[in-house]
Amino acid sequence: MRLLRVATCNLNQWAMDFDTNLRNVKESIVRAKAAGAVVRIGPELELTGYGCEDHFLEQDTTAHAWECLKDILSGDYTDNILCSIGMPIIFKSVRYNCQVFCLNRNIIMIRPKMSLANDGNYREFRWFSAWSYKDKLVDYQLPVDVSEAISQETVPFGYGYIQFLDVSLAAETCEELFTANAPRIDLAFSGVEVFMNASGSHHQLRKLNLRIDSIRNATRLCGGVYMYANQQGCDGGRLYYDGCCCIAVNGDVVAQGSQFSLKDVEVLDALIDLDAVSSYRACVSSFREQASHVTKVPCVNVQYKLCQTFHNGMIPTDPIEIMYHCPEEEIAFGPSCWLWDYLRRSRASGFLLPLSGGADSSSVAAIVGCMCQLVIKDIEKGDEQVKVDAMRIGQYKDGEFPTDSRELAKRLFYTVYMGTENSSEDTRSRAKRLAEEIGSFHFDVPIDSVVSAFLSLFERFTGKRPLYKVDGGSHTENLGLQNIQARIRMVLAFMMASLMPWVHNKSGFYLVLGSSNVDEGLRGYLTKYDCSSADINPIGSVSKQDLRAFLRWSAVHLQYSSLAEVEAAPPTAELEPIRTDYNQLDEVDMGMTYEELSIYGRLRKIFRCGPVSMFQNLCHRWCGRLSPSEVADKVKHFYKYYAINRHKMTVLTPSYHAESYSPEDNRFDLRQFLYNTAWPYQFRKIDQLVQDIDKDGKWEDSTDMQLRERRAVRSAQGSGMGVVAAGSANPSAGL
C-alpha cells in the first residue's frame, strides 16, 4: 500500500499586496508540513493575487513574484514537501499564468496554463497567453538572482508531469478543469495519479455544485486524486472568491474546506491510498484500452520518494458528505465576508447605510449584522487576526475587544432613515426596529426642509413650482420631484459618512453602502446618483426574488424578526404623496413584476436573447396564459426601458457579483449605453411574427404547453431558469 498525505488550502490573498500574500503562502506551507503532508497546492497566482488585472502588464509585478518565490526557496519551507506555487512568468517575452513546482529548495518544473478563462468576469487573454505545445518540455533560464540563490540555472517549462520514484503528479489550472479536452485525460492515460488544480474561482449563487460535480467527475471517469485549491475573500474588486478547497479520490470527496470564512489561511489534508487509484483504473477495460494507445506526455523524473508504506494506525481518509449552503445562506455569508475584507483593507472605520425600511436596504442592514455575528464567532473560536482587525476598526482601548455583535455594530455601523412627507410611519418604524435588533447607531433625519429649499430656489429663478402627478402635475414634474428627494439622500449620506466619526470623536471615515438590486439595475428603476450611488453595494447583483427569500431566512436564523414584516410589505419607493386612493408601488411604476424582470434578465444575458428571440421564447413558455400580442407588448416594454436606462449602468456602484444575469457595465455585461430606444427593426420583426401567428390561427393548447414547460424546467435547472413552477397561474411562470 502506497500512502500519500496531501494538503490543499484556501488563501485570502490581496491583489498587489505581496507582504500579505507571501505571509499567507508561507503559513499554509508550515501548516501543511505540520500535518505531515508531502504535497501542497495553493491558489492560482497566489503570490500576486488573482485580481491584479492590468498590473499584470507591469514588469514589476512579475519581478516581485520572483522575489517572493526566492524568499520561500531561501528558507526551509520546501524541505521534504513538494509545493505548487502560483505566479506569472515571462518566457521569451510572453507572459504566462504558471504553477511552479518546488522541492527541497529547488524548482522541479514550471507548468504554464493552457486554457485561459476569457468570459464573464474573466479577461485572462488581456494579460496572458496560453501555452500550446504538448509534445515537449523546454528549458527556462531562471532570473540571475534566483539562480544564484538556489544554485540552479534552468528548469523544465511546459506541459508534462513529474514522475517520482513512487508516484506521478501533474497540474491543471482553474479553467482546465472545465474544458472539454482537459489535460488530465491524456495525463491519466500516461499514468498520472495526482492532479493539482490551482484555482481563482469566484462565488456565484447556486454555482458550487457545478464545480464540485466537475471535480468528482474528473476522478470518477479517469480515476485518480484531485487536489483543488482556491482563493477566498475580496482581493480588491467586485468578486468574492469562495474557497471550498477540496480533495477527491476516484469520484469521492474526502476533504472539503469552507466556502465562506473570515480566515486568512485554511489548510486541509488527507491521507490517500494510491494503490486504490491503480486498482480503480485497472478494473475498467475501456480505460485500459485507451491508455494503451495514448500519445506519450513529456515528464520530469525526480529521484525522490514521497509515499509512505502502511503501518499500524495509518488509515486513508474516508469519503465525506459534501456541504452545500442554501441560496439564502450564500446571500448572508458571501457578501458579509466580502464586506469585512473591504472594511479592514480599506482602513475605513465602518459603514453608513440609508435605511428606508424597505426590502433592499433592510437586506443590506441584515448582511452587515450577519458580518458582525461572524466576527464575534471567529473571535470566540480564537482567530487572532479577526480579533486584531475588529479591535482596530471598532477603536477599542487597550485590552478591550468585542464580545457582542450588537455592541460591535454600534461602533462600526450607522443607519439613517431620511424621511419626507411622502414617507409612511410603517417604513419609519420598521427601520427603527431593525436597527435596534442589529445594534446600529440609528438616526431619523427629516429632509423636507432641504427638499423645500431646493424647490424654492428653483421657483425663484424660473417662476414655476412643479407638482406631483396626483396633484395635477405632468409626468416630467412628477419625476423631477421624486429625483430631487432621492439625490438629496445621496448627498446627505456621504456628508454623514465623512463627518459623523468626527462628531463622535472617532478617527477615520465610513463607507456608504448602496442597496439597489440586480433587477432594478436591469430595468433602470433607480435615480442616477441617488442612494443607489454609494461606495460599495453588497446586493447589487442579487435578484428581488432571492432577497425576499433571504429576508424570510434572516428573520429566523439571524434573529432579526422585524424582517418578516419588511418582506411582507409591497415594495414602494415612497417618493410620491400618500393618498387614500393612491399608493406608489414599484411594480406598478415599472409596468412589470420583479418575477418577470428576473425572467427577462436571464433570457437576455444567460440565453443571449435579443428582442425577437426573447419574444419567440416567451410565446412558447407563456402559451395559454398570454396571447402573442400581449407577449409582444411585454417584451417591447422591457426593451424600451432597458435601452432608455442603460446609461445608468456606467455609474453603477461597485457591487458584489452574485448573479449570472448581472447588467454590471464595468466588465461582466459589456454593451453600448446609447440605444435607439424604439428598436425599429426588431419591433417590426416582432409585429410581423404576431401577425403571422394570428393569421395562421394555430396555437398550442395549454396541455401541450405544460409538457413543453416541464422539459424547459428540466433543461434549465443548472442556469437558474427553473425557479418558477410550471403550471403556475402567474403569467411569468414556466421559467
Short mmCIF file of N, CA and C in Angstrom, two decimals, residues 253-396:
data_model
loop_
_atom_site.label_atom_id
_atom_site.label_comp_id
_atom_site.label_asym_id
_atom_site.label_seq_id
_atom_site.Cartn_x
_atom_site.Cartn_y
_atom_site.Cartn_z
N VAL A 253 -15.37 12.79 -2.61
CA VAL A 253 -14.70 13.88 -1.91
C VAL A 253 -14.33 13.41 -0.51
N VAL A 254 -13.05 13.54 -0.16
CA VAL A 254 -12.58 13.08 1.15
C VAL A 254 -12.24 14.25 2.08
N ALA A 255 -12.18 15.46 1.53
CA ALA A 255 -11.93 16.64 2.37
C ALA A 255 -12.51 17.86 1.66
N GLN A 256 -13.17 18.72 2.43
CA GLN A 256 -13.78 19.93 1.87
C GLN A 256 -13.58 21.09 2.83
N GLY A 257 -13.07 22.21 2.32
CA GLY A 257 -12.89 23.40 3.13
C GLY A 257 -14.12 24.28 3.12
N SER A 258 -14.06 25.36 3.87
CA SER A 258 -15.20 26.27 3.97
C SER A 258 -15.38 27.04 2.67
N GLN A 259 -16.63 27.39 2.39
CA GLN A 259 -16.92 28.22 1.23
C GLN A 259 -16.84 29.70 1.59
N PHE A 260 -17.29 30.05 2.78
CA PHE A 260 -17.27 31.44 3.25
C PHE A 260 -16.59 31.48 4.61
N SER A 261 -15.61 32.35 4.75
CA SER A 261 -14.86 32.39 6.00
C SER A 261 -14.13 33.73 6.12
N LEU A 262 -13.87 34.13 7.36
CA LEU A 262 -13.07 35.33 7.62
C LEU A 262 -11.59 34.98 7.80
N LYS A 263 -11.24 33.70 7.77
CA LYS A 263 -9.86 33.28 7.96
C LYS A 263 -8.99 33.72 6.79
N ASP A 264 -7.74 34.02 7.07
CA ASP A 264 -6.77 34.32 6.01
C ASP A 264 -6.17 33.05 5.41
N VAL A 265 -6.06 32.02 6.23
CA VAL A 265 -5.44 30.77 5.79
C VAL A 265 -6.25 29.59 6.32
N GLU A 266 -6.58 28.67 5.43
CA GLU A 266 -7.25 27.42 5.82
C GLU A 266 -6.58 26.28 5.06
N VAL A 267 -6.11 25.29 5.77
CA VAL A 267 -5.38 24.17 5.16
C VAL A 267 -6.11 22.87 5.45
N LEU A 268 -6.29 22.06 4.41
CA LEU A 268 -6.89 20.73 4.53
C LEU A 268 -5.86 19.68 4.15
N ASP A 269 -5.90 18.54 4.81
CA ASP A 269 -5.01 17.45 4.40
C ASP A 269 -5.79 16.15 4.37
N ALA A 270 -5.26 15.18 3.66
CA ALA A 270 -5.88 13.86 3.59
C ALA A 270 -4.80 12.82 3.32
N LEU A 271 -5.00 11.64 3.85
CA LEU A 271 -4.10 10.52 3.60
C LEU A 271 -4.72 9.64 2.52
N ILE A 272 -4.00 9.48 1.41
CA ILE A 272 -4.55 8.82 0.23
C ILE A 272 -3.86 7.49 -0.03
N ASP A 273 -4.65 6.49 -0.37
CA ASP A 273 -4.12 5.19 -0.78
C ASP A 273 -4.01 5.19 -2.30
N LEU A 274 -2.80 5.33 -2.82
CA LEU A 274 -2.60 5.41 -4.26
C LEU A 274 -2.84 4.08 -4.96
N ASP A 275 -2.68 3.00 -4.25
CA ASP A 275 -2.97 1.71 -4.87
C ASP A 275 -4.45 1.58 -5.20
N ALA A 276 -5.29 2.31 -4.46
CA ALA A 276 -6.72 2.31 -4.76
C ALA A 276 -6.98 2.96 -6.12
N VAL A 277 -6.13 3.92 -6.50
CA VAL A 277 -6.25 4.55 -7.81
C VAL A 277 -5.89 3.55 -8.90
N SER A 278 -4.78 2.86 -8.71
CA SER A 278 -4.36 1.86 -9.71
C SER A 278 -5.42 0.78 -9.87
N SER A 279 -5.97 0.33 -8.77
CA SER A 279 -6.99 -0.71 -8.81
C SER A 279 -8.25 -0.21 -9.51
N TYR A 280 -8.64 1.03 -9.22
CA TYR A 280 -9.85 1.62 -9.81
C TYR A 280 -9.72 1.67 -11.33
N ARG A 281 -8.55 2.09 -11.81
CA ARG A 281 -8.35 2.20 -13.25
C ARG A 281 -8.24 0.84 -13.93
N ALA A 282 -7.57 -0.06 -13.26
CA ALA A 282 -7.30 -1.36 -13.88
C ALA A 282 -8.56 -2.19 -14.08
N CYS A 283 -9.62 -1.88 -13.32
CA CYS A 283 -10.85 -2.67 -13.43
C CYS A 283 -11.77 -2.17 -14.53
N VAL A 284 -11.40 -1.06 -15.20
CA VAL A 284 -12.22 -0.51 -16.28
C VAL A 284 -11.54 -0.85 -17.61
N SER A 285 -12.14 -1.74 -18.36
CA SER A 285 -11.49 -2.23 -19.58
C SER A 285 -11.32 -1.13 -20.62
N SER A 286 -12.31 -0.24 -20.74
CA SER A 286 -12.20 0.83 -21.74
C SER A 286 -11.04 1.77 -21.40
N PHE A 287 -10.82 2.02 -20.10
CA PHE A 287 -9.70 2.87 -19.70
C PHE A 287 -8.38 2.19 -20.08
N ARG A 288 -8.29 0.88 -19.84
CA ARG A 288 -7.05 0.16 -20.16
C ARG A 288 -6.75 0.23 -21.65
N GLU A 289 -7.79 0.05 -22.46
CA GLU A 289 -7.58 0.05 -23.91
C GLU A 289 -7.16 1.43 -24.41
N GLN A 290 -7.81 2.47 -23.93
CA GLN A 290 -7.45 3.82 -24.37
C GLN A 290 -6.06 4.21 -23.88
N ALA A 291 -5.73 3.83 -22.66
CA ALA A 291 -4.42 4.17 -22.11
C ALA A 291 -3.29 3.48 -22.87
N SER A 292 -3.58 2.33 -23.44
CA SER A 292 -2.53 1.58 -24.14
C SER A 292 -2.17 2.20 -25.48
N HIS A 293 -3.02 3.14 -25.98
CA HIS A 293 -2.76 3.75 -27.29
C HIS A 293 -2.49 5.25 -27.19
N VAL A 294 -2.35 5.77 -26.00
CA VAL A 294 -2.23 7.22 -25.84
C VAL A 294 -0.87 7.73 -26.28
N THR A 295 -0.85 8.99 -26.78
CA THR A 295 0.41 9.64 -27.14
C THR A 295 1.19 9.95 -25.87
N LYS A 296 2.47 9.74 -25.93
CA LYS A 296 3.31 9.95 -24.76
C LYS A 296 3.34 11.41 -24.35
N VAL A 297 3.21 11.66 -23.04
CA VAL A 297 3.27 13.01 -22.49
C VAL A 297 4.65 13.21 -21.87
N PRO A 298 5.29 14.36 -22.11
CA PRO A 298 6.62 14.61 -21.52
C PRO A 298 6.57 14.57 -20.00
N CYS A 299 7.66 14.20 -19.39
CA CYS A 299 7.70 14.15 -17.93
C CYS A 299 9.08 14.57 -17.42
N VAL A 300 9.11 14.93 -16.14
CA VAL A 300 10.34 15.24 -15.42
C VAL A 300 10.54 14.15 -14.37
N ASN A 301 11.66 13.46 -14.45
CA ASN A 301 11.94 12.40 -13.49
C ASN A 301 12.68 12.96 -12.28
N VAL A 302 12.17 12.62 -11.10
CA VAL A 302 12.78 13.07 -9.85
C VAL A 302 13.11 11.85 -9.00
N GLN A 303 14.37 11.70 -8.66
CA GLN A 303 14.81 10.55 -7.86
C GLN A 303 14.55 10.83 -6.37
N TYR A 304 13.28 10.71 -6.03
CA TYR A 304 12.87 11.04 -4.66
C TYR A 304 11.56 10.33 -4.38
N LYS A 305 11.41 9.89 -3.13
CA LYS A 305 10.18 9.20 -2.73
C LYS A 305 9.30 10.14 -1.89
N LEU A 306 8.00 10.10 -2.18
CA LEU A 306 7.03 10.89 -1.42
C LEU A 306 6.10 10.03 -0.56
N CYS A 307 5.91 8.80 -0.95
CA CYS A 307 4.92 7.95 -0.28
C CYS A 307 5.48 7.28 0.97
N GLN A 308 4.56 6.85 1.80
CA GLN A 308 4.88 6.04 2.97
C GLN A 308 4.29 4.65 2.76
N THR A 309 4.90 3.67 3.37
CA THR A 309 4.31 2.34 3.36
C THR A 309 3.38 2.19 4.56
N PHE A 310 2.48 1.25 4.46
CA PHE A 310 1.48 1.07 5.51
C PHE A 310 2.13 0.60 6.82
N HIS A 311 1.67 1.21 7.91
CA HIS A 311 1.98 0.68 9.22
C HIS A 311 0.80 0.93 10.14
N ASN A 312 0.78 0.27 11.26
CA ASN A 312 -0.37 0.30 12.16
C ASN A 312 -0.76 1.73 12.54
N GLY A 313 -2.03 2.05 12.44
CA GLY A 313 -2.54 3.37 12.80
C GLY A 313 -2.70 4.30 11.63
N MET A 314 -2.19 3.93 10.46
CA MET A 314 -2.34 4.77 9.28
C MET A 314 -3.57 4.34 8.51
N ILE A 315 -4.57 5.20 8.48
CA ILE A 315 -5.85 4.89 7.85
C ILE A 315 -6.15 5.94 6.78
N PRO A 316 -6.31 5.53 5.53
CA PRO A 316 -6.66 6.50 4.49
C PRO A 316 -7.94 7.26 4.85
N THR A 317 -8.01 8.51 4.42
CA THR A 317 -9.14 9.36 4.75
C THR A 317 -10.40 8.87 4.05
N ASP A 318 -11.48 8.76 4.80
CA ASP A 318 -12.76 8.27 4.26
C ASP A 318 -13.50 9.38 3.51
N PRO A 319 -14.36 9.00 2.57
CA PRO A 319 -15.21 9.99 1.89
C PRO A 319 -16.14 10.70 2.88
N ILE A 320 -16.49 11.93 2.55
CA ILE A 320 -17.37 12.73 3.40
C ILE A 320 -18.60 13.15 2.61
N GLU A 321 -19.62 13.60 3.33
CA GLU A 321 -20.79 14.17 2.69
C GLU A 321 -20.50 15.64 2.36
N ILE A 322 -20.77 16.02 1.14
CA ILE A 322 -20.45 17.38 0.68
C ILE A 322 -21.41 18.37 1.32
N MET A 323 -20.87 19.52 1.74
CA MET A 323 -21.65 20.57 2.38
C MET A 323 -22.00 21.64 1.34
N TYR A 324 -23.28 21.87 1.15
CA TYR A 324 -23.76 22.95 0.30
C TYR A 324 -24.59 23.92 1.12
N HIS A 325 -24.41 25.22 0.88
CA HIS A 325 -25.26 26.23 1.50
C HIS A 325 -26.48 26.47 0.63
N CYS A 326 -27.60 26.74 1.26
CA CYS A 326 -28.78 27.15 0.51
C CYS A 326 -28.56 28.57 0.00
N PRO A 327 -29.30 29.02 -1.03
CA PRO A 327 -29.08 30.37 -1.57
C PRO A 327 -29.21 31.47 -0.52
N GLU A 328 -30.11 31.30 0.44
CA GLU A 328 -30.27 32.32 1.48
C GLU A 328 -29.00 32.43 2.33
N GLU A 329 -28.38 31.30 2.61
CA GLU A 329 -27.12 31.32 3.36
C GLU A 329 -26.00 31.92 2.53
N GLU A 330 -26.00 31.64 1.24
CA GLU A 330 -24.99 32.23 0.36
C GLU A 330 -25.08 33.75 0.36
N ILE A 331 -26.32 34.28 0.32
CA ILE A 331 -26.51 35.74 0.34
C ILE A 331 -26.08 36.31 1.69
N ALA A 332 -26.29 35.57 2.75
CA ALA A 332 -25.90 36.05 4.08
C ALA A 332 -24.39 36.04 4.26
N PHE A 333 -23.74 34.95 3.92
CA PHE A 333 -22.33 34.77 4.27
C PHE A 333 -21.36 35.34 3.23
N GLY A 334 -21.66 35.19 1.94
CA GLY A 334 -20.75 35.69 0.92
C GLY A 334 -20.55 37.20 1.00
N PRO A 335 -21.61 38.00 0.85
CA PRO A 335 -21.45 39.46 0.97
C PRO A 335 -20.94 39.90 2.34
N SER A 336 -21.29 39.17 3.41
CA SER A 336 -20.78 39.53 4.75
C SER A 336 -19.26 39.45 4.79
N CYS A 337 -18.70 38.35 4.28
CA CYS A 337 -17.25 38.18 4.28
C CYS A 337 -16.59 39.19 3.34
N TRP A 338 -17.23 39.46 2.20
CA TRP A 338 -16.71 40.45 1.26
C TRP A 338 -16.66 41.83 1.91
N LEU A 339 -17.73 42.20 2.64
CA LEU A 339 -17.75 43.49 3.33
C LEU A 339 -16.66 43.58 4.39
N TRP A 340 -16.44 42.49 5.12
CA TRP A 340 -15.42 42.51 6.17
C TRP A 340 -14.03 42.73 5.56
N ASP A 341 -13.74 42.01 4.48
CA ASP A 341 -12.45 42.21 3.82
C ASP A 341 -12.31 43.64 3.31
N TYR A 342 -13.36 44.16 2.72
CA TYR A 342 -13.30 45.52 2.19
C TYR A 342 -13.11 46.53 3.32
N LEU A 343 -13.81 46.31 4.42
CA LEU A 343 -13.73 47.24 5.55
C LEU A 343 -12.33 47.26 6.14
N ARG A 344 -11.77 46.09 6.41
CA ARG A 344 -10.47 46.05 7.08
C ARG A 344 -9.33 46.48 6.15
N ARG A 345 -9.47 46.21 4.86
CA ARG A 345 -8.40 46.54 3.93
C ARG A 345 -8.47 47.98 3.44
N SER A 346 -9.63 48.59 3.47
CA SER A 346 -9.76 50.00 3.09
C SER A 346 -9.34 50.93 4.21
N ARG A 347 -9.16 50.39 5.41
CA ARG A 347 -8.82 51.16 6.61
C ARG A 347 -9.94 52.11 7.01
N ALA A 348 -11.17 51.82 6.58
CA ALA A 348 -12.32 52.61 7.00
C ALA A 348 -12.69 52.24 8.43
N SER A 349 -13.53 53.08 9.04
CA SER A 349 -13.94 52.85 10.43
C SER A 349 -15.31 52.21 10.56
N GLY A 350 -15.99 52.03 9.43
CA GLY A 350 -17.31 51.42 9.49
C GLY A 350 -18.12 51.72 8.25
N PHE A 351 -19.42 51.41 8.34
CA PHE A 351 -20.35 51.59 7.23
C PHE A 351 -21.46 52.55 7.63
N LEU A 352 -21.99 53.26 6.63
CA LEU A 352 -23.22 54.04 6.80
C LEU A 352 -24.20 53.61 5.73
N LEU A 353 -25.43 53.33 6.15
CA LEU A 353 -26.46 52.85 5.23
C LEU A 353 -27.72 53.70 5.33
N PRO A 354 -28.18 54.30 4.23
CA PRO A 354 -29.52 54.90 4.22
C PRO A 354 -30.56 53.78 4.33
N LEU A 355 -31.21 53.68 5.47
CA LEU A 355 -32.13 52.57 5.76
C LEU A 355 -33.56 53.06 5.62
N SER A 356 -34.23 52.62 4.56
CA SER A 356 -35.58 53.12 4.26
C SER A 356 -36.68 52.31 4.91
N GLY A 357 -36.35 51.12 5.41
CA GLY A 357 -37.39 50.23 5.92
C GLY A 357 -37.95 49.32 4.85
N GLY A 358 -37.43 49.44 3.61
CA GLY A 358 -37.84 48.56 2.52
C GLY A 358 -36.97 47.32 2.44
N ALA A 359 -37.31 46.46 1.48
CA ALA A 359 -36.65 45.15 1.39
C ALA A 359 -35.17 45.26 1.07
N ASP A 360 -34.79 46.15 0.16
CA ASP A 360 -33.40 46.20 -0.29
C ASP A 360 -32.46 46.73 0.79
N SER A 361 -32.76 47.90 1.33
CA SER A 361 -31.87 48.45 2.36
C SER A 361 -31.90 47.60 3.62
N SER A 362 -33.03 46.97 3.92
CA SER A 362 -33.10 46.08 5.08
C SER A 362 -32.24 44.84 4.87
N SER A 363 -32.17 44.37 3.62
CA SER A 363 -31.30 43.23 3.31
C SER A 363 -29.84 43.59 3.54
N VAL A 364 -29.45 44.78 3.11
CA VAL A 364 -28.07 45.23 3.32
C VAL A 364 -27.77 45.34 4.81
N ALA A 365 -28.72 45.91 5.57
CA ALA A 365 -28.53 46.02 7.02
C ALA A 365 -28.36 44.64 7.65
N ALA A 366 -29.18 43.69 7.22
CA ALA A 366 -29.09 42.34 7.77
C ALA A 366 -27.74 41.70 7.43
N ILE A 367 -27.21 41.98 6.24
CA ILE A 367 -25.90 41.43 5.86
C ILE A 367 -24.80 42.01 6.75
N VAL A 368 -24.86 43.31 7.04
CA VAL A 368 -23.88 43.90 7.95
C VAL A 368 -24.02 43.30 9.34
N GLY A 369 -25.27 43.09 9.78
CA GLY A 369 -25.49 42.44 11.07
C GLY A 369 -24.93 41.03 11.09
N CYS A 370 -25.11 40.30 10.00
CA CYS A 370 -24.53 38.95 9.88
C CYS A 370 -23.01 39.02 9.94
N MET A 371 -22.42 40.02 9.29
CA MET A 371 -20.97 40.21 9.34
C MET A 371 -20.50 40.36 10.79
N CYS A 372 -21.20 41.17 11.56
CA CYS A 372 -20.82 41.36 12.97
C CYS A 372 -20.93 40.05 13.75
N GLN A 373 -21.97 39.27 13.46
CA GLN A 373 -22.12 37.98 14.13
C GLN A 373 -20.96 37.04 13.78
N LEU A 374 -20.56 37.02 12.50
CA LEU A 374 -19.45 36.15 12.09
C LEU A 374 -18.15 36.57 12.77
N VAL A 375 -17.94 37.88 12.90
CA VAL A 375 -16.72 38.37 13.56
C VAL A 375 -16.67 37.89 15.01
N ILE A 376 -17.78 38.02 15.72
CA ILE A 376 -17.81 37.59 17.12
C ILE A 376 -17.58 36.09 17.24
N LYS A 377 -18.17 35.31 16.34
CA LYS A 377 -17.99 33.85 16.38
C LYS A 377 -16.53 33.48 16.16
N ASP A 378 -15.87 34.15 15.21
CA ASP A 378 -14.46 33.82 14.95
C ASP A 378 -13.56 34.26 16.10
N ILE A 379 -13.89 35.37 16.74
CA ILE A 379 -13.12 35.79 17.92
C ILE A 379 -13.27 34.76 19.02
N GLU A 380 -14.49 34.25 19.21
CA GLU A 380 -14.73 33.23 20.24
C GLU A 380 -13.98 31.94 19.93
N LYS A 381 -13.75 31.67 18.63
CA LYS A 381 -13.01 30.47 18.23
C LYS A 381 -11.50 30.66 18.32
N GLY A 382 -11.07 31.90 18.63
CA GLY A 382 -9.65 32.13 18.83
C GLY A 382 -8.90 32.66 17.63
N ASP A 383 -9.60 33.20 16.63
CA ASP A 383 -8.91 33.76 15.46
C ASP A 383 -8.33 35.12 15.83
N GLU A 384 -7.01 35.17 16.00
CA GLU A 384 -6.34 36.39 16.45
C GLU A 384 -6.37 37.50 15.40
N GLN A 385 -6.29 37.13 14.12
CA GLN A 385 -6.29 38.16 13.08
C GLN A 385 -7.64 38.88 13.04
N VAL A 386 -8.72 38.14 13.13
CA VAL A 386 -10.06 38.75 13.16
C VAL A 386 -10.19 39.64 14.39
N LYS A 387 -9.67 39.18 15.51
CA LYS A 387 -9.73 39.95 16.76
C LYS A 387 -8.97 41.26 16.63
N VAL A 388 -7.77 41.20 16.07
CA VAL A 388 -6.96 42.41 15.91
C VAL A 388 -7.65 43.39 14.98
N ASP A 389 -8.19 42.89 13.87
CA ASP A 389 -8.88 43.77 12.92
C ASP A 389 -10.11 44.41 13.57
N ALA A 390 -10.88 43.62 14.33
CA ALA A 390 -12.08 44.15 14.97
C ALA A 390 -11.74 45.20 16.01
N MET A 391 -10.68 44.98 16.76
CA MET A 391 -10.26 45.96 17.76
C MET A 391 -9.84 47.28 17.11
N ARG A 392 -9.13 47.17 15.98
CA ARG A 392 -8.69 48.39 15.29
C ARG A 392 -9.87 49.14 14.68
N ILE A 393 -10.73 48.41 13.98
CA ILE A 393 -11.87 49.07 13.31
C ILE A 393 -12.83 49.66 14.33
N GLY A 394 -13.12 48.90 15.40
CA GLY A 394 -14.02 49.38 16.43
C GLY A 394 -13.40 50.38 17.37
N GLN A 395 -12.08 50.61 17.24
CA GLN A 395 -11.34 51.57 18.06
C GLN A 395 -11.51 51.28 19.56
N TYR A 396 -11.25 50.00 19.90
CA TYR A 396 -11.29 49.58 21.30
C TYR A 396 -10.01 50.02 22.01
#
